[in-house]
mmCIF file of C-alpha atoms in Angstrom:
data_model
loop_
_atom_site.group_PDB
_atom_site.id
_atom_site.type_symbol
_atom_site.label_atom_id
_atom_site.label_comp_id
_atom_site.label_asym_id
_atom_site.label_seq_id
_atom_site.Cartn_x
_atom_site.Cartn_y
_atom_site.Cartn_z
ATOM 1 C CA UNK A 870 8.239 8.850 22.146
ATOM 2 C CA UNK A 871 10.186 7.221 19.303
ATOM 3 C CA UNK A 872 10.381 3.537 18.939
ATOM 4 C CA UNK A 873 13.710 2.592 17.214
ATOM 5 C CA UNK A 874 13.026 -1.163 17.461
ATOM 6 C CA UNK A 875 9.962 -0.982 15.242
ATOM 7 C CA UNK A 876 12.099 1.142 12.590
ATOM 8 C CA UNK A 877 14.836 -1.570 12.530
ATOM 9 C CA UNK A 878 12.159 -4.326 12.232
ATOM 10 C CA UNK A 879 10.653 -2.397 9.238
ATOM 11 C CA UNK A 880 13.784 -1.895 7.402
ATOM 12 C CA UNK A 881 14.884 -5.481 8.042
ATOM 13 C CA UNK A 882 11.591 -7.052 6.589
ATOM 14 C CA UNK A 883 11.402 -4.407 3.635
ATOM 15 C CA UNK A 884 15.044 -4.491 2.978
ATOM 16 C CA UNK A 885 14.299 -5.896 -0.494
ATOM 17 C CA UNK A 886 13.110 -2.502 -1.665
ATOM 18 C CA UNK A 887 16.237 -0.483 -0.683
ATOM 19 C CA UNK A 888 18.965 -3.489 -1.256
ATOM 20 C CA UNK A 889 17.665 -5.019 -4.546
ATOM 21 C CA UNK A 890 15.192 -2.624 -5.999
ATOM 22 C CA UNK A 891 16.899 0.677 -5.584
ATOM 23 C CA UNK A 892 14.296 2.467 -3.240
ATOM 24 C CA UNK A 893 15.422 5.042 -0.977
ATOM 25 C CA UNK A 894 13.617 5.753 2.604
ATOM 26 C CA UNK A 895 12.436 9.173 2.226
ATOM 27 C CA UNK A 896 10.880 9.504 5.733
ATOM 28 C CA UNK A 897 10.360 7.150 8.656
ATOM 29 C CA UNK A 898 8.587 7.870 11.898
ATOM 30 C CA UNK A 899 8.041 5.319 14.770
ATOM 31 C CA UNK A 900 5.859 6.036 17.923
ATOM 32 C CA UNK A 901 4.434 3.950 20.686
ATOM 33 C CA UNK A 902 1.232 4.026 18.793
ATOM 34 C CA UNK A 903 2.307 4.059 15.156
ATOM 35 C CA UNK A 904 4.869 3.415 12.307
ATOM 36 C CA UNK A 905 5.001 5.433 9.136
ATOM 37 C CA UNK A 906 7.617 5.074 6.380
ATOM 38 C CA UNK A 907 7.971 6.448 2.613
ATOM 39 C CA UNK A 908 9.889 4.314 0.295
ATOM 40 C CA UNK A 909 10.652 6.150 -2.857
ATOM 41 C CA UNK A 910 12.187 4.953 -6.391
ATOM 42 C CA UNK A 911 12.513 6.819 -9.471
ATOM 43 C CA UNK A 912 8.956 6.399 -10.526
ATOM 44 C CA UNK A 913 7.099 4.646 -7.538
ATOM 45 C CA UNK A 914 6.380 5.639 -3.897
ATOM 46 C CA UNK A 915 5.474 3.055 -1.305
ATOM 47 C CA UNK A 916 3.666 4.562 1.811
ATOM 48 C CA UNK A 917 3.628 2.187 4.815
ATOM 49 C CA UNK A 918 1.211 3.163 7.395
ATOM 50 C CA UNK A 919 0.692 1.164 10.568
ATOM 51 C CA UNK A 920 -1.275 2.614 13.458
ATOM 52 C CA UNK A 921 -1.263 -0.213 16.077
ATOM 53 C CA UNK A 922 -4.868 0.091 17.173
ATOM 54 C CA UNK A 923 -5.461 -1.520 13.832
ATOM 55 C CA UNK A 924 -3.727 -4.998 13.625
ATOM 56 C CA UNK A 925 -3.273 -4.499 9.881
ATOM 57 C CA UNK A 926 -0.567 -2.136 8.054
ATOM 58 C CA UNK A 927 -1.873 0.014 5.074
ATOM 59 C CA UNK A 928 0.612 -0.009 2.378
ATOM 60 C CA UNK A 929 -0.024 2.265 -0.593
ATOM 61 C CA UNK A 930 1.737 1.955 -4.011
ATOM 62 C CA UNK A 931 1.695 5.040 -6.196
ATOM 63 C CA UNK A 932 3.139 5.918 -9.572
ATOM 64 C CA UNK A 933 4.961 9.237 -8.966
ATOM 65 C CA UNK A 934 4.702 12.037 -11.347
ATOM 66 C CA UNK A 935 7.686 14.115 -9.869
ATOM 67 C CA UNK A 936 5.569 15.077 -6.875
ATOM 68 C CA UNK A 937 5.909 13.970 -3.142
ATOM 69 C CA UNK A 938 4.195 10.795 -2.043
ATOM 70 C CA UNK A 939 1.135 11.757 -0.194
ATOM 71 C CA UNK A 940 -1.676 9.549 1.279
ATOM 72 C CA UNK A 941 -4.216 8.862 -1.401
ATOM 73 C CA UNK A 942 -7.556 10.576 -1.656
ATOM 74 C CA UNK A 943 -10.509 9.255 -0.083
ATOM 75 C CA UNK A 944 -13.176 7.148 -1.727
ATOM 76 C CA UNK A 945 -15.698 10.011 -2.151
ATOM 77 C CA UNK A 946 -13.104 12.203 -3.845
ATOM 78 C CA UNK A 947 -11.967 9.177 -6.036
ATOM 79 C CA UNK A 948 -15.709 8.565 -6.969
ATOM 80 C CA UNK A 949 -15.792 12.212 -8.001
ATOM 81 C CA UNK A 950 -12.498 11.837 -10.134
ATOM 82 C CA UNK A 951 -13.945 8.613 -11.782
ATOM 83 C CA UNK A 952 -16.945 10.832 -13.322
ATOM 84 C CA UNK A 953 -14.212 11.740 -15.889
ATOM 85 C CA UNK A 954 -13.800 8.736 -17.989
ATOM 86 C CA UNK A 955 -10.321 9.924 -18.841
ATOM 87 C CA UNK A 956 -9.198 9.791 -15.182
ATOM 88 C CA UNK A 957 -6.697 6.870 -14.246
ATOM 89 C CA UNK A 958 -6.060 6.176 -10.637
ATOM 90 C CA UNK A 959 -2.403 5.806 -10.192
ATOM 91 C CA UNK A 960 -2.391 4.696 -6.485
ATOM 92 C CA UNK A 961 -3.786 1.474 -4.859
ATOM 93 C CA UNK A 962 -3.547 -0.107 -1.412
ATOM 94 C CA UNK A 963 -2.266 -3.694 -0.865
ATOM 95 C CA UNK A 964 -5.770 -4.601 0.404
ATOM 96 C CA UNK A 965 -7.259 -3.519 -3.025
ATOM 97 C CA UNK A 966 -4.433 -5.475 -4.927
ATOM 98 C CA UNK A 967 -5.270 -8.686 -2.964
ATOM 99 C CA UNK A 968 -8.973 -8.223 -3.634
ATOM 100 C CA UNK A 969 -8.272 -7.724 -7.450
ATOM 101 C CA UNK A 970 -5.886 -10.534 -7.705
ATOM 102 C CA UNK A 971 -6.899 -13.132 -5.173
ATOM 103 C CA UNK A 972 -10.662 -11.906 -4.414
ATOM 104 C CA UNK A 973 -9.419 -12.514 -0.851
ATOM 105 C CA UNK A 974 -9.851 -10.004 2.221
ATOM 106 C CA UNK A 975 -6.564 -8.470 3.250
ATOM 107 C CA UNK A 976 -7.471 -9.033 7.128
ATOM 108 C CA UNK A 977 -7.814 -12.592 6.735
ATOM 109 C CA UNK A 978 -4.059 -13.004 6.129
ATOM 110 C CA UNK A 979 -3.451 -11.317 9.633
ATOM 111 C CA UNK A 980 -5.607 -13.640 11.654
ATOM 112 C CA UNK A 981 -2.928 -15.272 13.506
ATOM 113 C CA UNK A 982 -0.859 -12.290 13.851
ATOM 114 C CA UNK A 983 -0.126 -11.220 17.613
ATOM 115 C CA UNK A 984 2.864 -8.847 17.530
ATOM 116 C CA UNK A 985 3.827 -5.654 15.601
ATOM 117 C CA UNK A 986 6.820 -7.691 14.163
ATOM 118 C CA UNK A 987 4.393 -10.422 13.035
ATOM 119 C CA UNK A 988 2.387 -7.768 11.214
ATOM 120 C CA UNK A 989 5.415 -6.230 9.593
ATOM 121 C CA UNK A 990 6.754 -9.627 8.444
ATOM 122 C CA UNK A 991 3.406 -10.648 7.102
ATOM 123 C CA UNK A 992 2.940 -7.550 5.137
ATOM 124 C CA UNK A 993 6.391 -7.571 3.593
ATOM 125 C CA UNK A 994 5.621 -11.217 2.467
ATOM 126 C CA UNK A 995 2.262 -10.051 0.940
ATOM 127 C CA UNK A 996 4.146 -7.290 -1.085
ATOM 128 C CA UNK A 997 6.748 -9.686 -2.291
ATOM 129 C CA UNK A 998 4.031 -12.330 -3.273
ATOM 130 C CA UNK A 999 1.356 -10.233 -4.770
ATOM 131 C CA UNK A 1000 2.554 -6.556 -5.392
ATOM 132 C CA UNK A 1001 5.842 -6.821 -7.073
ATOM 133 C CA UNK A 1002 4.559 -5.629 -10.335
ATOM 134 C CA UNK A 1003 3.191 -2.487 -8.656
ATOM 135 C CA UNK A 1004 6.511 -2.060 -6.976
ATOM 136 C CA UNK A 1005 8.305 -2.202 -10.258
ATOM 137 C CA UNK A 1006 5.723 0.218 -11.921
ATOM 138 C CA UNK A 1007 4.400 -1.883 -14.501
ATOM 139 C CA UNK A 1008 2.059 0.323 -16.558
ATOM 140 C CA UNK A 1009 -0.292 -2.697 -17.447
ATOM 141 C CA UNK A 1010 -0.743 -3.697 -13.965
ATOM 142 C CA UNK A 1011 -1.814 -0.268 -12.925
ATOM 143 C CA UNK A 1012 -4.109 0.203 -15.828
ATOM 144 C CA UNK A 1013 -5.705 -3.174 -15.210
ATOM 145 C CA UNK A 1014 -6.377 -2.464 -11.645
ATOM 146 C CA UNK A 1015 -7.648 0.969 -12.210
ATOM 147 C CA UNK A 1016 -10.236 -0.451 -14.718
ATOM 148 C CA UNK A 1017 -11.356 -3.121 -12.030
ATOM 149 C CA UNK A 1018 -11.355 -0.468 -9.102
ATOM 150 C CA UNK A 1019 -13.378 2.117 -11.170
ATOM 151 C CA UNK A 1020 -16.012 -0.683 -11.445
ATOM 152 C CA UNK A 1021 -15.798 -1.411 -7.782
ATOM 153 C CA UNK A 1022 -16.149 2.213 -6.735
ATOM 154 C CA UNK A 1023 -18.947 3.159 -9.336
ATOM 155 C CA UNK A 1024 -20.955 -0.181 -8.705
ATOM 156 C CA UNK A 1025 -23.236 1.257 -6.233
ATOM 157 C CA UNK A 1026 -23.508 4.896 -7.409
ATOM 158 C CA UNK A 1027 -26.783 6.166 -8.747
#
């Protein structure tokens, strides 16, 4: 069953993407158990994934190479890709960005969140405060985050 109220809420809190930054909503689906949306610009894709059993939305920022926005590969695949020293990851989740920039756990920002709307609002605030350089596609930001993330991923690998 579709839930149009959650779509309206998402569009309202993330309107800075569409109204100011020239993103288009490519796809948006809302059910009684989850909310999914893809925001696309000329060079960046943002994938909003919120399954309500988890009180924290996942937000993925990806530099696009003309292809469709898809959910990023899993950790084990990324670990394999990082064996190639020339590989540069072009996709990061908001929780990784907060660890990189603030050394703070993403979930801690949601401790007082009690509703779906609160979670959407909090995630939009975090994007505006911490992730606008990813939204705008700044190459240096993606490169620096990739270097940090590579170290994190390969830290405990034999």
